[in-house]
């Protein structure tokens, strides 16, 4: 830990990594709370894995076709948004096929990604950083992009808070009150997609679901309202990403995995404490 | 709103999901401040009839008029209460949050609710006797209290349409809820969907029996003795206005 703080003063790489984690935590807390409340973490998982296809194609075009302006993160954004629209459309129109479609996108997106990565010269280390994240590789451009997406997602999440709350809790009633339920549901999934991309840069796509859901789930144990969940989840997420980075630095562990291990441990401790402290109440 | 006009009229309304008709030529009118029970066997078309009232489904034939409009135009003004068992009991909302959702039709665009909406929501909570519970998490409330919260949310509109409001409630709580509805009925039109015929004679003034065909009856004046004698067999108490016998719900 002391080494980490010493290095933080010197290293801009480390400063950028810390900043990326803190910025990403804001979107993570806001959107993660919607995901937990509406119980759509499986959808978030499908979108997350789909991003590998986008990143693989973008990297291929960048390296092989010489599209130097195209970064893997751009591919991830496009793939995540396409996945969100397809899943959203299917879940609105043909409810019973939803899980099948999510599974197909989940695995299909990864397969496309792996195929393109195999056809792209270079080592597989990029693949590892997509899957499990490498926050130390976050460039200044990435940071700007992440910050931009963050502002967009958080602004939408707060601006339409009442509508999202109503659509998540009781879509049929919201529709009767004149709320355009389909629009807001698709918008919410698009925000999930952008948040997933933001978080992929921090912890990689395999670990995204944990960072998206665990802080909100922990928060939900303590506070009863959605906006309170969001605030607490943001703080927990900031603590987890910063803590993960700090703890992993000296022993040279992967920061993403350390972050998720911290989240998982915190969730476990929360549930156990709640059980012990209030044995008569049903734990949710 | 013209008090002499019916609150709702169905004119030869038919509906089919596939080929077979679920609702066949339903014709009836619901007067202002009526207390209507929609009863009938499961699968008989009760839910379909409600969805037609709400404009979620459109009739294949015939026409529906609610407060002078087609249902899909009037739906913003209707107060609808779904079964609370269809909703996530752990959802992170406070009681007031839920009731405020009833105000969504009045708020344009985005941003927070206005003080006017909060006052209206608190007044609705007061009307169902839950004013002191506004800040409580919904998940801590009992089943009966949750139903009242959903009624308060629906009070933003009229007529009030309730889908199985007493499902999964204790008998004593069911009675409380119907007493509450009777109180509200002094002011607004109420339509209750129920598979439980035990309340027919006690509370409803009009009964709509749905079993593909739709028939309307008025419940007569009843003495306590009659109620005591016939409790549990209330279907017999439905006095037929039409040639149709009151047997659709047996």
Short mmCIF file of C-alpha atoms in Angstrom, two decimals:
data_model
loop_
_atom_site.label_atom_id
_atom_site.label_comp_id
_atom_site.label_asym_id
_atom_site.label_seq_id
_atom_site.Cartn_x
_atom_site.Cartn_y
_atom_site.Cartn_z
CA UNK A 1 0.00 0.00 0.00
CA UNK A 2 2.78 2.45 0.93
CA UNK A 3 4.56 1.57 -2.31
CA UNK A 4 1.34 2.30 -4.18
CA UNK A 5 0.96 5.80 -2.73
CA UNK A 6 4.63 6.52 -3.35
CA UNK A 7 4.29 5.38 -6.97
CA UNK A 8 1.03 7.29 -7.42
CA UNK A 9 2.86 10.60 -6.96
CA UNK A 10 5.34 9.75 -9.70
CA UNK A 11 3.44 7.72 -12.25
CA UNK A 12 0.89 9.29 -14.61
CA UNK A 13 -0.09 5.75 -15.69
CA UNK A 14 -1.17 4.98 -12.16
CA UNK A 15 -2.93 8.34 -11.79
CA UNK A 16 -4.88 7.73 -15.00
CA UNK A 17 -5.79 4.23 -13.86
CA UNK A 18 -7.07 5.52 -10.53
CA UNK A 19 -9.04 8.25 -12.26
CA UNK A 20 -10.55 5.77 -14.76
CA UNK A 21 -11.78 3.62 -11.88
CA UNK A 22 -13.30 6.56 -10.05
CA UNK A 23 -15.03 7.96 -13.15
CA UNK A 24 -16.36 4.54 -14.17
CA UNK A 25 -17.76 4.03 -10.68
CA UNK A 26 -20.29 6.82 -11.13
CA UNK A 27 -21.98 5.24 -14.16
CA UNK A 28 -21.56 1.85 -12.53
CA UNK A 29 -23.50 2.90 -9.41
CA UNK A 30 -26.33 4.60 -11.30
CA UNK A 31 -26.88 1.97 -14.00
CA UNK A 32 -25.97 -0.97 -11.76
CA UNK A 33 -28.80 0.00 -9.40
CA UNK A 34 -31.29 -0.06 -12.28
CA UNK A 35 -29.91 -3.46 -13.35
CA UNK A 36 -30.26 -4.92 -9.85
CA UNK A 37 -33.71 -3.40 -9.24
CA UNK A 38 -35.08 -4.57 -12.60
CA UNK A 39 -33.24 -7.93 -12.31
CA UNK A 40 -31.61 -7.79 -15.72
CA UNK A 41 -28.03 -8.76 -14.85
CA UNK A 42 -28.26 -11.62 -17.34
CA UNK A 43 -28.95 -9.08 -20.09
CA UNK A 44 -25.97 -7.04 -18.91
CA UNK A 45 -23.85 -10.20 -19.07
CA UNK A 46 -24.95 -10.89 -22.64
CA UNK A 47 -24.14 -7.34 -23.72
CA UNK A 48 -20.75 -7.50 -21.99
CA UNK A 49 -19.64 -10.67 -23.75
CA UNK A 50 -20.87 -9.36 -27.08
CA UNK A 51 -18.37 -6.51 -26.89
CA UNK A 52 -15.55 -8.97 -27.62
CA UNK A 53 -16.90 -9.31 -31.16
CA UNK A 54 -16.78 -5.55 -31.65
CA UNK A 55 -13.33 -5.22 -30.13
CA UNK A 56 -11.98 -8.11 -32.22
CA UNK A 57 -13.32 -6.66 -35.48
CA UNK A 58 -12.08 -3.15 -34.65
CA UNK A 59 -8.61 -4.43 -33.76
CA UNK A 60 -8.49 -6.45 -36.99
CA UNK A 61 -9.44 -3.43 -39.08
CA UNK A 62 -6.91 -1.33 -37.19
CA UNK A 63 -3.96 -3.69 -37.58
CA UNK A 64 -4.65 -5.49 -40.86
CA UNK A 65 -6.61 -2.94 -42.90
CA UNK A 66 -4.78 0.05 -41.47
CA UNK A 67 -7.81 1.90 -40.11
CA UNK A 68 -5.62 3.62 -37.55
CA UNK A 69 -8.40 5.84 -36.21
CA UNK A 70 -10.49 2.85 -35.16
CA UNK A 71 -9.82 1.68 -31.61
CA UNK A 72 -11.10 -1.54 -30.01
CA UNK A 73 -13.18 0.58 -27.60
CA UNK A 74 -15.12 2.00 -30.57
CA UNK A 75 -15.93 -1.51 -31.71
CA UNK A 76 -17.05 -2.35 -28.20
CA UNK A 77 -19.48 0.57 -28.17
CA UNK A 78 -21.06 -0.44 -31.48
CA UNK A 79 -21.32 -4.13 -30.53
CA UNK A 80 -22.79 -3.34 -27.11
CA UNK A 81 -25.43 -1.02 -28.56
CA UNK A 82 -26.41 -3.53 -31.26
CA UNK A 83 -26.70 -6.27 -28.64
CA UNK A 84 -28.81 -4.01 -26.41
CA UNK A 85 -31.24 -3.17 -29.20
CA UNK A 86 -31.63 -6.82 -30.26
CA UNK A 87 -32.15 -8.06 -26.70
CA UNK A 88 -34.50 -5.20 -25.90
CA UNK A 89 -36.58 -5.78 -29.00
CA UNK A 90 -36.85 -9.51 -28.36
CA UNK A 91 -37.73 -9.09 -24.70
CA UNK A 92 -40.48 -6.60 -25.58
CA UNK A 93 -41.91 -8.58 -28.48
CA UNK A 94 -41.32 -12.26 -27.73
CA UNK A 95 -40.86 -12.70 -24.00
CA UNK A 96 -40.44 -16.45 -24.00
CA UNK A 97 -37.44 -16.40 -26.34
CA UNK A 98 -35.49 -13.82 -24.37
CA UNK A 99 -33.03 -16.13 -22.62
CA UNK A 100 -32.28 -18.07 -25.80
CA UNK A 101 -31.49 -14.89 -27.70
CA UNK A 102 -29.28 -13.57 -24.89
CA UNK A 103 -27.33 -16.84 -24.81
CA UNK A 104 -26.90 -16.78 -28.59
CA UNK A 105 -25.57 -13.21 -28.55
CA UNK A 106 -23.40 -13.95 -25.51
CA UNK A 107 -21.57 -16.87 -27.13
CA UNK A 108 -21.87 -15.68 -30.74
CA UNK A 109 -20.32 -12.30 -29.96
CA UNK A 110 -17.39 -13.96 -28.23
CA UNK A 111 -16.88 -16.42 -31.10
CA UNK A 112 -16.71 -13.59 -33.65
CA UNK A 113 -14.23 -11.76 -31.45
CA UNK A 114 -11.98 -14.78 -31.08
CA UNK A 115 -12.06 -15.49 -34.84
CA UNK A 116 -10.98 -11.94 -35.69
CA UNK A 117 -8.33 -11.91 -32.99
CA UNK A 118 -6.94 -15.19 -34.41
CA UNK A 119 -6.69 -13.57 -37.87
CA UNK A 120 -4.93 -10.49 -36.50
CA UNK A 121 -1.14 -10.61 -36.17
CA UNK A 122 0.19 -9.96 -32.68
CA UNK A 123 0.17 -11.72 -29.37
CA UNK A 124 -2.84 -12.84 -27.40
CA UNK A 125 -2.11 -10.40 -24.61
CA UNK A 126 -4.70 -8.01 -26.02
CA UNK A 127 -7.27 -10.79 -25.73
CA UNK A 128 -6.39 -11.22 -22.06
CA UNK A 129 -6.77 -7.51 -21.41
CA UNK A 130 -10.19 -7.47 -23.10
CA UNK A 131 -11.37 -10.44 -21.08
CA UNK A 132 -9.94 -9.52 -17.70
CA UNK A 133 -9.12 -5.85 -18.08
CA UNK A 134 -5.90 -3.98 -17.68
CA UNK A 135 -6.59 -0.67 -16.10
CA UNK A 136 -2.90 0.28 -16.38
CA UNK A 137 -3.24 0.28 -20.18
CA UNK A 138 -5.91 3.00 -20.15
CA UNK A 139 -4.67 5.75 -22.45
CA UNK A 140 -5.48 9.43 -22.20
CA UNK A 141 -7.85 9.10 -25.19
CA UNK A 142 -9.57 6.16 -23.52
CA UNK A 143 -9.98 8.27 -20.43
CA UNK A 144 -11.71 11.04 -22.37
CA UNK A 145 -14.02 8.55 -24.05
CA UNK A 146 -14.84 6.88 -20.74
CA UNK A 147 -15.51 10.26 -19.13
CA UNK A 148 -17.78 11.29 -22.03
CA UNK A 149 -19.82 8.09 -21.86
CA UNK A 150 -20.00 8.49 -18.10
CA UNK A 151 -21.47 11.98 -18.31
CA UNK A 152 -23.99 10.85 -20.93
CA UNK A 153 -25.17 7.81 -19.00
CA UNK A 154 -25.41 9.57 -15.65
CA UNK A 155 -27.23 12.57 -17.13
CA UNK A 156 -29.82 10.32 -18.79
CA UNK A 157 -30.13 8.15 -15.69
CA UNK A 158 -30.92 11.13 -13.47
CA UNK A 159 -32.98 13.14 -15.97
CA UNK A 160 -35.46 10.30 -16.59
CA UNK A 161 -35.24 8.84 -13.08
CA UNK A 162 -39.00 8.92 -12.42
CA UNK A 163 -39.82 7.32 -15.73
CA UNK A 164 -37.19 4.60 -15.43
CA UNK A 165 -38.38 3.86 -11.89
CA UNK A 166 -41.98 3.47 -13.05
CA UNK A 167 -41.04 1.37 -16.10
CA UNK A 168 -38.81 -0.92 -14.01
CA UNK A 169 -41.38 -1.38 -11.24
CA UNK A 170 -44.61 -1.75 -13.21
CA UNK A 171 -44.33 -1.34 -16.98
CA UNK A 172 -48.02 -2.00 -17.64
CA UNK A 173 -49.13 0.75 -15.29
CA UNK A 174 -46.52 3.16 -16.65
CA UNK A 175 -47.85 2.51 -20.16
CA UNK A 176 -51.38 3.33 -19.03
CA UNK A 177 -50.11 6.63 -17.60
CA UNK A 178 -48.89 7.54 -21.06
CA UNK A 179 -45.19 6.69 -20.58
CA UNK A 180 -43.54 5.33 -23.75
CA UNK A 181 -42.41 2.13 -22.07
CA UNK A 182 -40.65 0.61 -25.11
CA UNK A 183 -38.59 3.75 -25.62
CA UNK A 184 -37.47 4.00 -22.00
CA UNK A 185 -36.72 0.28 -21.75
CA UNK A 186 -34.54 0.40 -24.88
CA UNK A 187 -32.88 3.59 -23.62
CA UNK A 188 -32.11 1.88 -20.32
CA UNK A 189 -30.55 -1.09 -22.14
CA UNK A 190 -28.50 1.30 -24.28
CA UNK A 191 -27.25 2.93 -21.06
CA UNK A 192 -26.40 -0.52 -19.70
CA UNK A 193 -24.45 -1.14 -22.94
CA UNK A 194 -22.44 2.08 -22.62
CA UNK A 195 -21.76 1.43 -18.93
CA UNK A 196 -20.58 -2.06 -19.77
CA UNK A 197 -18.07 -0.56 -22.25
CA UNK A 198 -16.86 1.88 -19.59
CA UNK A 199 -16.39 -0.97 -17.12
CA UNK A 200 -14.70 -3.26 -19.67
CA UNK A 201 -11.76 -0.85 -19.67
CA UNK A 202 -11.52 -1.21 -15.90
CA UNK A 203 -12.08 -4.90 -15.17
CA UNK A 204 -12.52 -6.61 -18.55
CA UNK A 205 -15.68 -8.06 -20.00
CA UNK A 206 -15.79 -11.31 -18.01
CA UNK A 207 -15.76 -9.48 -14.69
CA UNK A 208 -18.10 -6.65 -15.69
CA UNK A 209 -21.30 -8.16 -14.30
CA UNK A 210 -19.79 -8.40 -10.83
CA UNK A 211 -18.75 -4.75 -10.74
CA UNK A 212 -22.11 -3.69 -12.19
CA UNK A 213 -24.27 -5.64 -9.75
CA UNK A 214 -22.39 -6.26 -6.50
CA UNK A 215 -22.04 -2.64 -5.29
CA UNK A 216 -25.75 -2.03 -5.97
CA UNK A 217 -26.68 -5.31 -4.33
CA UNK A 218 -24.65 -4.41 -1.23
CA UNK A 219 -26.26 -0.96 -1.15
CA UNK A 220 -29.72 -2.52 -1.49
CA UNK A 221 -29.16 -4.34 1.81
CA UNK A 222 -28.96 -1.05 3.68
CA UNK A 223 -31.17 1.51 1.93
CA UNK A 224 -34.73 1.12 0.64
CA UNK A 225 -34.92 3.59 -2.24
CA UNK A 226 -33.35 3.44 -5.67
CA UNK A 227 -31.59 6.81 -5.62
CA UNK A 228 -30.09 5.98 -2.24
CA UNK A 229 -28.89 2.68 -3.69
CA UNK A 230 -27.23 4.61 -6.51
CA UNK A 231 -25.32 6.92 -4.15
CA UNK A 232 -24.05 4.11 -1.91
CA UNK A 233 -23.24 1.90 -4.91
CA UNK A 234 -21.10 4.69 -6.42
CA UNK A 235 -19.12 4.99 -3.19
CA UNK A 236 -18.68 1.22 -2.85
CA UNK A 237 -17.62 0.95 -6.48
CA UNK A 238 -15.06 3.76 -6.05
CA UNK A 239 -13.68 2.06 -2.95
CA UNK A 240 -13.47 -1.29 -4.76
CA UNK A 241 -11.73 -0.03 -7.90
CA UNK A 242 -9.29 2.19 -5.98
CA UNK A 243 -8.70 -0.50 -3.37
CA UNK A 244 -8.21 -3.15 -6.04
CA UNK A 245 -5.63 -1.01 -7.78
CA UNK A 246 -3.79 -0.20 -4.54
CA UNK A 247 -3.75 -3.74 -3.19
CA UNK A 248 -2.66 -5.29 -6.46
CA UNK A 249 0.21 -2.88 -7.11
CA UNK A 250 3.01 -4.13 -4.85
CA UNK A 251 2.45 -7.89 -5.32
CA UNK A 252 1.90 -7.28 -9.08
CA UNK A 253 -1.50 -8.94 -9.14
CA UNK A 254 -4.09 -8.22 -11.84
CA UNK A 255 -6.00 -5.10 -10.72
CA UNK A 256 -9.36 -6.11 -12.26
CA UNK A 257 -9.48 -9.47 -10.51
CA UNK A 258 -8.40 -7.88 -7.21
CA UNK A 259 -11.24 -5.33 -7.54
CA UNK A 260 -13.83 -8.03 -8.14
CA UNK A 261 -12.49 -10.17 -5.29
CA UNK A 262 -12.91 -7.15 -3.01
CA UNK A 263 -16.52 -6.65 -4.20
CA UNK A 264 -17.33 -10.32 -3.75
CA UNK A 265 -15.86 -10.38 -0.26
CA UNK A 266 -17.76 -7.23 0.71
CA UNK A 267 -21.03 -8.72 -0.57
CA UNK A 268 -20.45 -11.94 1.35
CA UNK A 269 -19.60 -10.10 4.56
CA UNK A 270 -22.69 -7.87 4.16
CA UNK A 271 -25.04 -10.81 3.80
CA UNK A 272 -23.48 -12.72 6.68
CA UNK A 273 -23.58 -9.66 8.96
CA UNK A 274 -27.19 -9.04 8.10
CA UNK A 275 -28.07 -12.64 8.93
CA UNK A 276 -26.23 -12.53 12.22
CA UNK A 277 -27.53 -9.12 13.27
CA UNK A 278 -31.19 -9.74 12.39
CA UNK A 279 -31.83 -13.48 12.52
CA UNK A 280 -35.61 -13.04 12.44
CA UNK A 281 -35.77 -11.05 9.26
CA UNK A 282 -35.76 -12.69 5.89
CA UNK A 283 -32.59 -11.75 4.05
CA UNK A 284 -33.19 -10.62 0.51
CA UNK B 1 -67.88 15.47 -17.04
CA UNK B 2 -71.59 14.96 -17.62
CA UNK B 3 -73.02 13.02 -14.68
CA UNK B 4 -75.92 11.71 -16.74
CA UNK B 5 -73.68 10.07 -19.29
CA UNK B 6 -72.53 6.55 -18.35
CA UNK B 7 -68.92 6.29 -17.15
CA UNK B 8 -68.34 3.43 -19.55
CA UNK B 9 -70.29 1.78 -22.36
CA UNK B 10 -69.59 -1.40 -24.32
CA UNK B 11 -71.49 -1.70 -27.58
CA UNK B 12 -71.52 -5.20 -29.14
CA UNK B 13 -67.84 -5.68 -28.34
CA UNK B 14 -66.22 -8.92 -29.48
CA UNK B 15 -62.64 -10.01 -29.08
CA UNK B 16 -60.57 -13.03 -30.09
CA UNK B 17 -56.85 -13.73 -29.55
CA UNK B 18 -56.80 -16.38 -32.26
CA UNK B 19 -59.91 -17.54 -34.03
CA UNK B 20 -62.15 -18.41 -31.11
CA UNK B 21 -63.97 -15.51 -29.49
CA UNK B 22 -63.05 -14.82 -25.86
CA UNK B 23 -65.59 -12.01 -25.53
CA UNK B 24 -68.75 -12.32 -27.59
CA UNK B 25 -70.90 -9.27 -28.30
CA UNK B 26 -70.63 -7.64 -24.90
CA UNK B 27 -73.08 -4.79 -24.45
CA UNK B 28 -73.44 -2.93 -21.15
CA UNK B 29 -73.17 0.46 -19.54
CA UNK B 30 -71.67 1.45 -16.21
CA UNK B 31 -73.23 4.48 -14.52
CA UNK B 32 -71.31 7.13 -12.62
CA UNK B 33 -70.51 6.18 -9.02
CA UNK B 34 -71.62 2.61 -9.60
CA UNK B 35 -69.83 -0.18 -7.71
CA UNK B 36 -69.38 -2.96 -10.24
CA UNK B 37 -68.11 -6.50 -9.76
CA UNK B 38 -66.78 -8.33 -12.79
CA UNK B 39 -67.04 -12.03 -11.96
CA UNK B 40 -66.84 -15.29 -13.80
CA UNK B 41 -64.84 -18.53 -13.96
CA UNK B 42 -61.10 -18.55 -14.61
CA UNK B 43 -60.46 -18.44 -18.32
CA UNK B 44 -63.91 -16.94 -18.85
CA UNK B 45 -62.54 -13.65 -20.15
CA UNK B 46 -62.42 -11.37 -17.07
CA UNK B 47 -58.85 -10.26 -17.70
CA UNK B 48 -59.56 -9.78 -21.39
CA UNK B 49 -62.53 -7.57 -20.57
CA UNK B 50 -60.34 -5.42 -18.29
CA UNK B 51 -57.65 -5.15 -20.95
CA UNK B 52 -60.32 -3.96 -23.37
CA UNK B 53 -61.45 -1.35 -20.83
CA UNK B 54 -57.87 -0.16 -20.43
CA UNK B 55 -57.20 -0.02 -24.16
CA UNK B 56 -54.38 -2.58 -23.89
CA UNK B 57 -56.44 -4.70 -26.30
CA UNK B 58 -58.62 -3.28 -29.06
CA UNK B 59 -61.99 -4.86 -29.89
CA UNK B 60 -62.28 -6.90 -33.09
CA UNK B 61 -65.86 -5.70 -33.42
CA UNK B 62 -68.02 -3.15 -31.65
CA UNK B 63 -67.01 -0.04 -29.76
CA UNK B 64 -66.07 1.01 -26.25
CA UNK B 65 -66.55 4.47 -24.81
CA UNK B 66 -64.99 5.64 -21.56
CA UNK B 67 -65.81 9.17 -20.42
CA UNK B 68 -66.52 10.08 -24.03
CA UNK B 69 -63.30 8.65 -25.50
CA UNK B 70 -61.96 5.37 -26.90
CA UNK B 71 -60.11 3.44 -24.14
CA UNK B 72 -56.61 3.93 -25.58
CA UNK B 73 -57.24 7.69 -25.48
CA UNK B 74 -58.90 7.64 -22.06
CA UNK B 75 -56.39 5.29 -20.39
CA UNK B 76 -54.32 8.13 -18.94
CA UNK B 77 -57.39 9.15 -16.97
CA UNK B 78 -58.37 5.67 -15.77
CA UNK B 79 -57.20 4.51 -12.35
CA UNK B 80 -55.90 0.97 -12.66
CA UNK B 81 -54.75 -1.33 -9.89
CA UNK B 82 -53.00 -4.55 -10.97
CA UNK B 83 -52.53 -7.57 -8.71
CA UNK B 84 -49.64 -6.81 -6.38
CA UNK B 85 -48.45 -10.40 -6.72
CA UNK B 86 -47.38 -9.53 -10.28
CA UNK B 87 -44.94 -6.95 -8.93
CA UNK B 88 -41.48 -7.48 -7.45
CA UNK B 89 -41.95 -7.43 -3.64
CA UNK B 90 -38.30 -6.48 -3.05
CA UNK B 91 -38.24 -3.54 -5.46
CA UNK B 92 -36.37 -0.59 -3.89
CA UNK B 93 -39.11 2.04 -3.62
CA UNK B 94 -40.82 3.92 -0.83
CA UNK B 95 -44.59 4.05 -0.45
CA UNK B 96 -44.66 7.63 -1.73
CA UNK B 97 -42.50 6.69 -4.75
CA UNK B 98 -45.15 4.20 -5.85
CA UNK B 99 -48.09 6.55 -5.37
CA UNK B 100 -46.25 9.27 -7.31
CA UNK B 101 -46.15 6.93 -10.33
CA UNK B 102 -49.87 7.62 -10.63
CA UNK B 103 -48.99 11.25 -11.39
CA UNK B 104 -46.83 10.37 -14.38
CA UNK B 105 -49.60 11.15 -16.85
CA UNK B 106 -49.69 14.72 -15.53
CA UNK B 107 -45.95 15.37 -15.65
CA UNK B 108 -44.60 16.32 -19.03
CA UNK B 109 -41.12 15.40 -20.22
CA UNK B 110 -38.48 14.78 -17.60
CA UNK B 111 -37.20 16.00 -14.28
CA UNK B 112 -38.49 15.60 -10.72
CA UNK B 113 -42.09 15.62 -9.55
CA UNK B 114 -43.58 19.00 -8.63
CA UNK B 115 -44.80 19.84 -5.11
CA UNK B 116 -48.33 19.74 -6.58
CA UNK B 117 -47.80 16.05 -7.49
CA UNK B 118 -46.41 15.25 -4.05
CA UNK B 119 -49.40 16.88 -2.38
CA UNK B 120 -51.82 14.95 -4.59
CA UNK B 121 -49.99 11.69 -3.82
CA UNK B 122 -50.05 12.40 -0.07
CA UNK B 123 -53.77 13.20 -0.28
CA UNK B 124 -54.37 9.86 -2.05
CA UNK B 125 -52.40 8.05 0.67
CA UNK B 126 -54.46 9.84 3.29
CA UNK B 127 -57.63 8.67 1.58
CA UNK B 128 -56.60 5.00 1.98
CA UNK B 129 -55.44 5.57 5.56
CA UNK B 130 -51.70 5.30 4.94
CA UNK B 131 -50.64 8.94 5.27
CA UNK B 132 -48.19 8.08 8.06
CA UNK B 133 -46.51 5.38 5.95
CA UNK B 134 -45.40 7.61 3.05
CA UNK B 135 -41.67 7.34 3.77
CA UNK B 136 -41.60 3.62 4.54
CA UNK B 137 -39.98 1.11 2.18
CA UNK B 138 -42.70 -0.72 0.27
CA UNK B 139 -41.10 -4.10 1.01
CA UNK B 140 -41.79 -3.72 4.74
CA UNK B 141 -45.57 -3.40 4.26
CA UNK B 142 -48.12 -6.19 4.69
CA UNK B 143 -50.07 -7.55 1.73
CA UNK B 144 -53.16 -5.53 2.62
CA UNK B 145 -51.16 -2.33 3.00
CA UNK B 146 -49.47 -2.92 -0.37
CA UNK B 147 -52.90 -3.22 -1.99
CA UNK B 148 -53.90 0.10 -0.42
CA UNK B 149 -50.75 1.72 -1.77
CA UNK B 150 -51.68 0.49 -5.25
CA UNK B 151 -55.21 1.83 -4.78
CA UNK B 152 -53.77 5.21 -3.76
CA UNK B 153 -51.60 5.17 -6.89
CA UNK B 154 -54.68 4.41 -9.00
CA UNK B 155 -56.66 7.26 -7.40
CA UNK B 156 -54.97 9.65 -9.82
CA UNK B 157 -57.63 8.49 -12.30
CA UNK B 158 -61.25 7.51 -12.66
CA UNK B 159 -63.07 5.12 -13.01
CA UNK B 160 -61.09 2.94 -10.64
CA UNK B 161 -60.50 -0.52 -12.11
CA UNK B 162 -59.10 -3.12 -9.69
CA UNK B 163 -57.85 -6.56 -10.71
CA UNK B 164 -58.37 -9.17 -7.97
CA UNK B 165 -57.71 -6.71 -5.13
CA UNK B 166 -58.28 -9.30 -2.41
CA UNK B 167 -56.18 -12.14 -3.84
CA UNK B 168 -53.92 -13.69 -1.18
CA UNK B 169 -55.35 -11.55 1.64
CA UNK B 170 -56.75 -12.73 4.99
CA UNK B 171 -60.58 -12.55 5.21
CA UNK B 172 -60.48 -9.75 7.81
CA UNK B 173 -58.14 -7.72 5.60
CA UNK B 174 -60.39 -8.36 2.61
CA UNK B 175 -63.36 -6.91 4.51
CA UNK B 176 -61.32 -3.83 5.46
CA UNK B 177 -60.33 -3.33 1.85
CA UNK B 178 -63.91 -3.53 0.60
CA UNK B 179 -65.07 -1.12 3.33
CA UNK B 180 -62.38 1.22 2.07
CA UNK B 181 -63.61 0.85 -1.50
CA UNK B 182 -67.19 1.49 -0.42
CA UNK B 183 -66.01 4.73 1.17
CA UNK B 184 -64.24 5.74 -2.06
CA UNK B 185 -67.32 4.76 -4.03
CA UNK B 186 -69.17 7.75 -2.58
CA UNK B 187 -66.96 9.83 -4.83
CA UNK B 188 -65.89 7.67 -7.79
CA UNK B 189 -66.96 4.82 -10.04
CA UNK B 190 -65.36 1.50 -9.09
CA UNK B 191 -64.99 -1.67 -11.15
CA UNK B 192 -63.62 -4.72 -9.33
CA UNK B 193 -62.56 -7.94 -11.03
CA UNK B 194 -62.91 -10.90 -8.71
CA UNK B 195 -63.14 -14.65 -8.94
CA UNK B 196 -64.40 -14.54 -5.35
CA UNK B 197 -68.19 -14.42 -5.51
CA UNK B 198 -68.43 -14.07 -1.71
CA UNK B 199 -68.51 -10.30 -2.00
CA UNK B 200 -71.09 -10.03 -4.73
CA UNK B 201 -74.14 -9.26 -2.65
CA UNK B 202 -72.28 -7.50 0.15
CA UNK B 203 -70.67 -4.69 -1.76
CA UNK B 204 -71.39 -4.62 -5.47
CA UNK B 205 -74.39 -2.76 -6.81
CA UNK B 206 -73.98 -4.15 -10.30
CA UNK B 207 -72.49 -7.46 -11.30
CA UNK B 208 -71.06 -8.23 -14.73
CA UNK B 209 -70.82 -11.97 -15.36
CA UNK B 210 -68.22 -12.88 -17.93
CA UNK B 211 -68.03 -16.30 -19.50
CA UNK B 212 -67.41 -15.55 -23.16
CA UNK B 213 -70.83 -13.92 -23.22
CA UNK B 214 -71.31 -10.96 -20.91
CA UNK B 215 -74.40 -10.29 -18.79
CA UNK B 216 -75.19 -7.49 -16.37
CA UNK B 217 -77.24 -7.80 -13.20
CA UNK B 218 -78.04 -5.51 -10.32
CA UNK B 219 -77.72 -6.87 -6.81
CA UNK B 220 -80.92 -6.32 -4.82
CA UNK B 221 -81.49 -4.85 -1.39
CA UNK B 222 -80.54 -7.39 1.22
CA UNK B 223 -81.31 -7.86 4.88
CA UNK B 224 -78.70 -9.04 7.34
CA UNK B 225 -80.64 -12.25 7.80
CA UNK B 226 -80.59 -12.99 4.11
CA UNK B 227 -76.87 -12.36 3.99
CA UNK B 228 -76.31 -14.63 6.95
CA UNK B 229 -78.46 -17.35 5.42
CA UNK B 230 -76.88 -17.25 2.06
CA UNK B 231 -73.28 -16.35 2.77
CA UNK B 232 -71.19 -18.54 0.55
CA UNK B 233 -73.99 -18.91 -1.98
CA UNK B 234 -74.27 -15.27 -2.92
CA UNK B 235 -74.48 -16.00 -6.62
CA UNK B 236 -78.11 -16.82 -5.98
CA UNK B 237 -78.62 -13.26 -4.83
CA UNK B 238 -77.94 -11.83 -8.24
CA UNK B 239 -81.27 -10.56 -9.47
CA UNK B 240 -81.47 -10.82 -13.18
CA UNK B 241 -82.48 -7.74 -15.15
CA UNK B 242 -82.36 -9.57 -18.42
CA UNK B 243 -83.98 -12.86 -19.43
CA UNK B 244 -80.61 -14.45 -18.75
CA UNK B 245 -80.49 -16.47 -15.51
CA UNK B 246 -77.79 -15.60 -12.98
CA UNK B 247 -75.99 -18.88 -13.44
CA UNK B 248 -72.87 -17.91 -15.33
CA UNK B 249 -70.68 -17.92 -12.26
CA UNK B 250 -71.67 -21.23 -10.70
#
